[in-house]
Amino acid sequence: MNVTESVDTAVESVTPLRQTWQRLMRSAGPHAAALRRSIAGLGLAAALQGLALACMAPLFVALLPEAGDMPSRVASSAADARWRQALPWLWALTALGLAAHVLRWRAQGFDYTGQMAEVGHRLRLRLGEQLRRMPLLQLQDKRTGEVNAVVLGNVDEHLNHALIVFNLLAQAVITPLAAGLALLAWDWRLGLAMLLVFPALAPLYRWRRRAYARGMRALAQANARCSGDVLEYTQGLPVLRAARSAGARAAHLQQSFARLEQLQAESQRKGSQPNVLIASVVEVGLLLVMAAGVSWAVQGSLNVAVLAAVAVMLARFAEPLSSFISFTSTLDLMETALERIEALLAVPPLPQLSPGQTPLRFDIAFEGIDFAYASGGPKVLSGF
């Protein structure tokens, strides 16, 4: 069994996110601690952003007059008092927003300062060293294009987008959670209603992740095969043209392209309806929260200013929450790349004799040599 086959048989089940995290940290090597700090910074920035949005509730309460206040009663002194009451919340919103922006910028410095590129460089060097040490028999089992897909494509897939994906997930999950928890202090019913939207996402996420994982792995395998076909065709093109066989070989390449296109189309087609369903569940959940708030406001048990602030927050959270499942599909792409990288690095290298010896005579002889390939079959050499 070659490396690709071993990976294909090992990934039938969905890999736990904790294992994906551990693989990512192992691949980061000496930069793992810095990468963890960057991801933690993105999570903290998302939480601060949620707290900043929650500050709109007391801010609106301070600025907007009560429903029973008549315009004639709104004197300038009362307006000044409301403004003085709102000013601390306005400063808090501004400070939390700026802190979230600065923290997110510093966390993404892992990308901006070139540390992520250094991680990719070191990982490619490890893969190159492994290719030099692994047994030729196993190396020959893998096509050159597939090795190229691991060394170049898979390294880029699992590293280049890591912080972008974690940032999107943090804004889709941590920001609404922080805002919902903070909203409990102003109206526990609305805060609890917002928090109840998240349990509805859990079964949908588990349902879709298995399908996404299968689709991403199938696409990764098709891309690897296609890369191998393209590289082999390009390398052999001078010989194929000299033998007037370029067209026949191109037919095989076209079949590889067609298979890849088919998988891509199937992935889009199968994912469209579930994605619409998940987005609809999120939208309906948020609309139910808003409907409950309107009902309480009409009954007089909820301040209209709080309802207005919640409406702004729900509009802010709708798109990230609806796209949450789509964001997680990139995690499966990263997991597929990490599995292929680790499978290549896990091949036991040939034993190296140390220290190396230099022959001093030229009378070396081989006698009684038997040889058979590891894949099985009869002996190729017997008593040589």
Coordinates of C-alpha atoms in Angstrom, one line a residue:
M1 CA 0.0 0.0 0.0
N2 CA 1.5 3.4 -1.0
V3 CA 1.2 6.6 1.0
T4 CA -1.8 7.9 -0.9
E5 CA -3.8 4.6 -0.3
S6 CA -2.9 4.6 3.4
V7 CA -4.2 8.1 3.7
D8 CA -7.4 7.3 1.8
T9 CA -8.2 4.3 4.0
A10 CA -7.4 6.2 7.2
V11 CA -9.7 9.2 6.6
E12 CA -13.1 7.5 6.2
S13 CA -14.2 8.9 9.5
V14 CA -14.3 12.6 10.5
T15 CA -11.2 13.7 12.3
P16 CA -11.9 15.4 15.7
L17 CA -11.1 19.1 15.7
R18 CA -8.8 18.5 18.7
Q19 CA -6.6 16.2 16.5
T20 CA -6.6 18.8 13.7
W21 CA -5.4 21.4 16.2
Q22 CA -2.6 19.1 17.4
R23 CA -1.5 18.4 13.9
L24 CA -1.5 22.1 13.0
M25 CA 0.7 22.8 16.1
R26 CA 3.1 20.0 15.2
S27 CA 3.5 21.3 11.7
A28 CA 4.2 24.8 13.1
G29 CA 7.3 23.4 14.8
P30 CA 9.2 26.1 16.8
H31 CA 6.6 28.7 15.9
A32 CA 3.7 26.7 17.5
A33 CA 3.7 29.0 20.6
A34 CA 3.5 32.1 18.5
L35 CA 0.7 30.6 16.4
R36 CA -1.2 29.7 19.5
R37 CA -0.8 33.3 20.8
S38 CA -2.1 34.7 17.5
I39 CA -5.1 32.5 17.5
A40 CA -5.9 33.3 21.1
G41 CA -5.5 37.0 20.2
L42 CA -8.1 36.6 17.5
G43 CA -10.5 34.9 19.9
L44 CA -10.0 37.7 22.5
A45 CA -10.5 40.4 19.8
A46 CA -13.8 38.7 18.8
A47 CA -14.9 38.7 22.4
L48 CA -14.1 42.4 22.8
Q49 CA -16.0 43.2 19.6
G50 CA -19.0 41.4 21.1
L51 CA -18.8 43.4 24.3
A52 CA -18.5 46.6 22.2
L53 CA -21.7 45.8 20.4
A54 CA -23.5 45.0 23.7
C55 CA -22.6 48.5 24.8
M56 CA -25.2 49.8 22.3
A57 CA -28.0 48.6 24.6
P58 CA -27.2 51.0 27.5
L59 CA -26.2 53.6 25.0
F60 CA -29.5 53.6 23.3
V61 CA -31.4 53.5 26.6
A62 CA -29.5 56.6 27.7
L63 CA -30.0 58.5 24.4
L64 CA -33.6 57.6 23.4
P65 CA -36.4 59.1 25.4
E66 CA -39.0 56.9 27.0
A67 CA -42.1 56.2 24.9
G68 CA -44.3 58.1 27.2
D69 CA -42.2 61.3 27.1
M70 CA -43.9 64.1 25.0
P71 CA -41.7 66.4 22.9
S72 CA -42.8 69.4 25.0
R73 CA -41.4 67.8 28.1
V74 CA -38.0 67.1 26.6
A75 CA -36.2 70.1 27.9
S76 CA -32.5 70.9 27.1
S77 CA -31.5 70.0 30.6
A78 CA -33.0 66.6 30.3
A79 CA -31.3 66.1 27.0
D80 CA -28.0 67.1 28.6
A81 CA -28.5 64.6 31.4
R82 CA -29.2 61.8 28.9
W83 CA -26.0 62.7 27.0
R84 CA -24.0 62.7 30.2
Q85 CA -25.4 59.3 31.0
A86 CA -24.7 58.0 27.5
L87 CA -21.1 59.4 27.3
P88 CA -19.5 56.6 29.4
W89 CA -21.1 53.9 27.3
L90 CA -20.0 55.7 24.1
W91 CA -16.5 55.8 25.4
A92 CA -16.7 52.1 26.4
L93 CA -18.0 51.1 22.9
T94 CA -15.2 53.1 21.3
A95 CA -12.4 51.8 23.6
L96 CA -13.6 48.2 23.2
G97 CA -13.8 48.5 19.4
L98 CA -10.4 50.0 19.1
A99 CA -8.9 47.4 21.5
A100 CA -10.5 44.7 19.4
H101 CA -9.1 46.2 16.2
V102 CA -5.5 46.6 17.6
L103 CA -5.5 43.1 19.1
R104 CA -6.7 41.6 15.9
W105 CA -4.0 43.5 13.9
R106 CA -1.3 42.3 16.3
A107 CA -2.6 38.7 16.2
Q108 CA -2.5 38.7 12.4
G109 CA 1.1 39.9 12.7
F110 CA 2.0 36.2 12.5
D111 CA 1.2 36.5 8.8
Y112 CA 2.4 40.1 8.3
T113 CA 5.8 39.6 9.8
G114 CA 6.5 36.5 7.7
Q115 CA 6.4 33.9 10.5
M116 CA 3.7 31.9 8.6
A117 CA 6.0 31.9 5.5
E118 CA 8.8 30.7 7.7
V119 CA 6.6 27.8 9.0
G120 CA 5.9 26.8 5.4
H121 CA 9.6 27.1 4.5
R122 CA 10.7 24.9 7.4
L123 CA 7.9 22.3 6.6
R124 CA 9.0 22.1 3.0
L125 CA 12.6 21.5 4.1
R126 CA 11.4 18.7 6.4
L127 CA 9.5 17.2 3.5
G128 CA 12.5 17.5 1.2
E129 CA 14.8 15.8 3.8
Q130 CA 12.2 13.0 4.2
L131 CA 12.1 12.5 0.4
R132 CA 15.9 12.1 0.4
R133 CA 15.8 9.5 3.3
M134 CA 12.7 7.4 2.5
P135 CA 13.1 4.1 0.7
L136 CA 13.1 4.3 -3.1
L137 CA 10.6 1.6 -3.3
Q138 CA 8.0 3.6 -1.5
L139 CA 9.0 6.8 -3.3
Q140 CA 8.5 5.1 -6.7
D141 CA 5.0 4.1 -5.6
K142 CA 4.1 7.8 -5.6
R143 CA 3.9 9.8 -8.8
T144 CA 6.0 12.9 -9.1
G145 CA 2.9 15.1 -9.5
E146 CA 1.4 13.8 -6.3
V147 CA 4.6 14.4 -4.3
N148 CA 4.6 17.9 -5.8
A149 CA 1.0 18.4 -4.6
V150 CA 2.0 17.5 -1.1
V151 CA 5.2 19.5 -0.9
L152 CA 3.7 22.6 -2.5
G153 CA -0.1 22.5 -2.6
N154 CA -0.8 20.9 0.8
V155 CA 1.6 23.1 2.6
D156 CA 0.0 26.2 1.3
E157 CA -3.5 24.9 1.9
H158 CA -3.1 24.2 5.6
L159 CA -1.0 27.2 6.4
N160 CA -1.7 30.2 4.2
H161 CA -5.4 30.4 5.3
A162 CA -5.2 29.3 8.9
L163 CA -5.4 32.7 10.6
I164 CA -8.1 33.9 8.1
V165 CA -10.3 30.9 8.9
F166 CA -9.8 31.2 12.6
N167 CA -10.6 34.9 12.4
L168 CA -13.9 34.3 10.5
L169 CA -14.9 31.5 12.9
A170 CA -14.2 33.7 16.0
Q171 CA -16.3 36.5 14.6
A172 CA -19.1 34.0 13.7
V173 CA -19.1 32.3 17.1
I174 CA -17.3 34.2 19.9
T175 CA -18.6 37.7 19.0
P176 CA -22.3 36.7 19.2
L177 CA -21.7 34.7 22.3
A178 CA -20.0 37.6 24.1
A179 CA -22.7 40.0 23.1
G180 CA -25.5 37.6 24.2
L181 CA -23.8 37.0 27.6
A182 CA -23.4 40.8 28.1
L183 CA -27.0 41.4 27.0
L184 CA -28.2 39.2 29.9
A185 CA -27.4 42.1 32.2
W186 CA -30.0 44.4 30.4
D187 CA -32.7 41.9 29.5
W188 CA -32.2 38.3 30.4
R189 CA -34.9 37.1 28.1
L190 CA -33.4 38.6 25.0
G191 CA -29.9 37.5 26.0
L192 CA -31.1 34.0 26.6
A193 CA -33.0 33.9 23.3
M194 CA -29.8 35.0 21.4
L195 CA -27.8 32.3 23.2
L196 CA -30.3 29.6 22.3
V197 CA -29.6 30.1 18.6
F198 CA -26.2 28.4 19.0
P199 CA -27.4 25.0 20.2
A200 CA -29.4 24.7 16.9
L201 CA -26.2 25.0 15.0
A202 CA -24.5 22.0 16.7
P203 CA -26.4 19.1 15.1
L204 CA -26.4 20.9 11.8
Y205 CA -22.6 21.3 12.0
R206 CA -22.1 17.6 12.9
W207 CA -24.4 16.6 10.0
R208 CA -22.7 18.8 7.4
R209 CA -19.1 18.3 8.5
R210 CA -19.1 14.6 7.7
A211 CA -20.3 15.3 4.1
Y212 CA -17.9 18.2 3.8
A213 CA -15.0 16.1 5.0
R214 CA -15.8 13.4 2.4
G215 CA -16.1 15.9 -0.4
M216 CA -12.8 17.7 0.5
R217 CA -10.9 14.4 0.7
A218 CA -12.3 13.3 -2.7
L219 CA -11.4 16.7 -4.2
A220 CA -7.9 16.5 -2.7
Q221 CA -7.3 13.0 -4.2
A222 CA -8.6 14.1 -7.6
N223 CA -6.4 17.2 -7.5
A224 CA -3.4 15.1 -6.6
R225 CA -4.0 12.7 -9.5
C226 CA -4.6 15.6 -11.9
S227 CA -1.3 17.2 -10.8
G228 CA 0.4 13.9 -11.5
D229 CA -1.2 13.6 -14.9
V230 CA -0.3 17.2 -15.9
L231 CA 3.4 16.8 -14.7
E232 CA 3.9 13.5 -16.4
Y233 CA 2.3 14.8 -19.7
T234 CA 4.5 17.9 -19.6
Q235 CA 7.7 16.0 -18.9
G236 CA 7.0 13.5 -21.6
L237 CA 5.7 15.9 -24.2
P238 CA 8.9 16.1 -26.3
V239 CA 9.0 12.3 -26.6
L240 CA 5.2 12.0 -27.2
R241 CA 5.4 14.6 -30.0
A242 CA 8.4 12.9 -31.5
A243 CA 6.5 9.6 -31.5
R244 CA 3.3 11.3 -32.7
S245 CA 1.5 10.1 -29.5
A246 CA 0.7 13.5 -27.9
G247 CA -3.0 13.2 -28.8
A248 CA -3.5 9.8 -27.3
R249 CA -1.8 10.8 -24.1
A250 CA -3.9 14.0 -24.0
A251 CA -7.0 11.9 -24.0
H252 CA -6.0 10.4 -20.6
L253 CA -5.3 13.9 -19.3
Q254 CA -8.7 15.1 -20.5
Q255 CA -10.3 12.3 -18.6
S256 CA -8.5 13.4 -15.4
F257 CA -9.7 17.0 -16.0
A258 CA -13.3 15.7 -16.6
R259 CA -13.2 13.7 -13.4
L260 CA -12.0 16.7 -11.4
E261 CA -14.7 18.9 -12.9
Q262 CA -17.3 16.3 -12.1
L263 CA -16.3 16.1 -8.4
Q264 CA -16.3 19.9 -8.2
A265 CA -19.7 20.2 -9.7
E266 CA -21.1 17.4 -7.4
S267 CA -19.6 19.1 -4.4
Q268 CA -21.3 22.4 -5.3
R269 CA -24.6 20.7 -6.1
K270 CA -24.8 18.6 -3.0
G271 CA -23.7 21.4 -0.7
S272 CA -26.1 24.1 -2.1
Q273 CA -29.4 22.8 -0.5
P274 CA -27.9 22.0 3.0
N275 CA -26.2 25.4 3.0
V276 CA -29.5 27.1 2.2
L277 CA -31.2 25.0 4.9
I278 CA -28.6 26.0 7.5
A279 CA -28.7 29.7 6.6
S280 CA -32.5 29.5 6.8
V281 CA -32.4 28.0 10.3
V282 CA -30.1 30.8 11.5
E283 CA -32.2 33.5 9.9
V284 CA -35.4 32.1 11.3
G285 CA -33.8 31.8 14.7
L286 CA -32.7 35.4 14.7
L287 CA -36.1 36.5 13.4
L288 CA -37.8 34.7 16.3
V289 CA -35.5 36.5 18.7
M290 CA -36.6 39.8 17.1
A291 CA -40.3 38.8 17.1
A292 CA -40.1 38.0 20.8
G293 CA -38.5 41.3 21.5
V294 CA -41.2 43.2 19.6
S295 CA -43.8 41.3 21.5
W296 CA -42.3 42.2 24.8
A297 CA -41.9 45.8 23.8
V298 CA -45.6 46.0 22.7
Q299 CA -46.6 44.6 26.1
G300 CA -44.5 47.2 27.8
S301 CA -42.0 44.8 29.5
L302 CA -39.1 45.7 27.3
N303 CA -37.5 49.1 26.6
V304 CA -37.8 50.0 23.0
A305 CA -34.2 51.3 23.1
V306 CA -32.9 47.9 24.1
L307 CA -35.0 46.4 21.2
A308 CA -33.4 48.8 18.8
A309 CA -29.9 47.9 20.0
V310 CA -30.7 44.2 19.6
A311 CA -32.0 44.8 16.1
V312 CA -28.6 46.3 15.2
M313 CA -26.7 43.4 16.7
L314 CA -28.9 40.8 15.0
A315 CA -28.2 42.4 11.6
R316 CA -24.5 42.3 12.4
F317 CA -24.6 38.6 13.4
A318 CA -26.9 37.3 10.7
E319 CA -24.3 36.9 7.9
P320 CA -21.4 35.4 9.9
L321 CA -23.7 32.9 11.6
S322 CA -25.3 31.9 8.3
S323 CA -21.8 31.3 6.8
F324 CA -20.4 29.5 9.9
I325 CA -20.8 26.0 8.4
S326 CA -19.2 27.1 5.1
F327 CA -16.2 28.5 7.1
T328 CA -15.8 25.1 8.7
S329 CA -15.3 23.4 5.3
T330 CA -12.0 25.1 5.1
L331 CA -11.0 23.2 8.3
D332 CA -11.6 20.0 6.4
L333 CA -9.4 21.2 3.6
M334 CA -6.6 21.9 6.2
E335 CA -7.2 18.6 7.8
T336 CA -6.8 16.7 4.5
A337 CA -3.6 18.6 3.8
L338 CA -2.2 17.9 7.3
E339 CA -3.0 14.1 6.9
R340 CA -1.2 13.9 3.6
I341 CA 1.8 15.8 5.0
E342 CA 2.0 13.6 8.1
A343 CA 1.6 10.4 6.1
L344 CA 4.6 11.4 4.0
L345 CA 6.7 12.3 7.1
A346 CA 5.7 9.1 8.8
V347 CA 7.4 6.8 6.2
P348 CA 10.3 5.1 8.1
P349 CA 13.6 6.2 6.5
L350 CA 16.2 3.8 5.5
P351 CA 18.8 3.0 8.2
Q352 CA 22.0 5.0 7.9
L353 CA 25.2 3.4 9.1
S354 CA 27.2 5.8 11.2
P355 CA 30.0 6.6 10.9
G356 CA 30.3 6.1 7.2
Q357 CA 33.2 4.0 6.0
T358 CA 35.4 4.6 2.9
P359 CA 36.5 1.4 1.1
L360 CA 40.3 1.1 0.9
R361 CA 40.4 -1.9 -1.6
F362 CA 38.5 -2.9 -4.7
D363 CA 37.9 -6.6 -4.0
I364 CA 34.2 -6.4 -2.8
A365 CA 32.2 -9.4 -4.0
F366 CA 28.5 -10.4 -3.8
E367 CA 27.7 -14.0 -3.4
G368 CA 24.5 -16.0 -3.0
I369 CA 22.2 -13.0 -3.3
D370 CA 18.4 -13.5 -3.4
F371 CA 16.1 -10.6 -4.1
A372 CA 12.3 -10.0 -4.4
Y373 CA 10.3 -6.9 -4.4
A374 CA 8.4 -5.9 -1.3
S375 CA 5.1 -5.9 -3.2
G376 CA 5.3 -9.7 -3.5
G377 CA 5.8 -12.1 -6.4
P378 CA 8.6 -14.5 -7.2
K379 CA 12.3 -13.8 -6.6
V380 CA 13.9 -11.6 -9.2
L381 CA 17.4 -12.8 -8.2
S382 CA 18.2 -16.2 -6.8
G383 CA 21.7 -17.2 -5.8
F384 CA 23.3 -14.3 -7.7

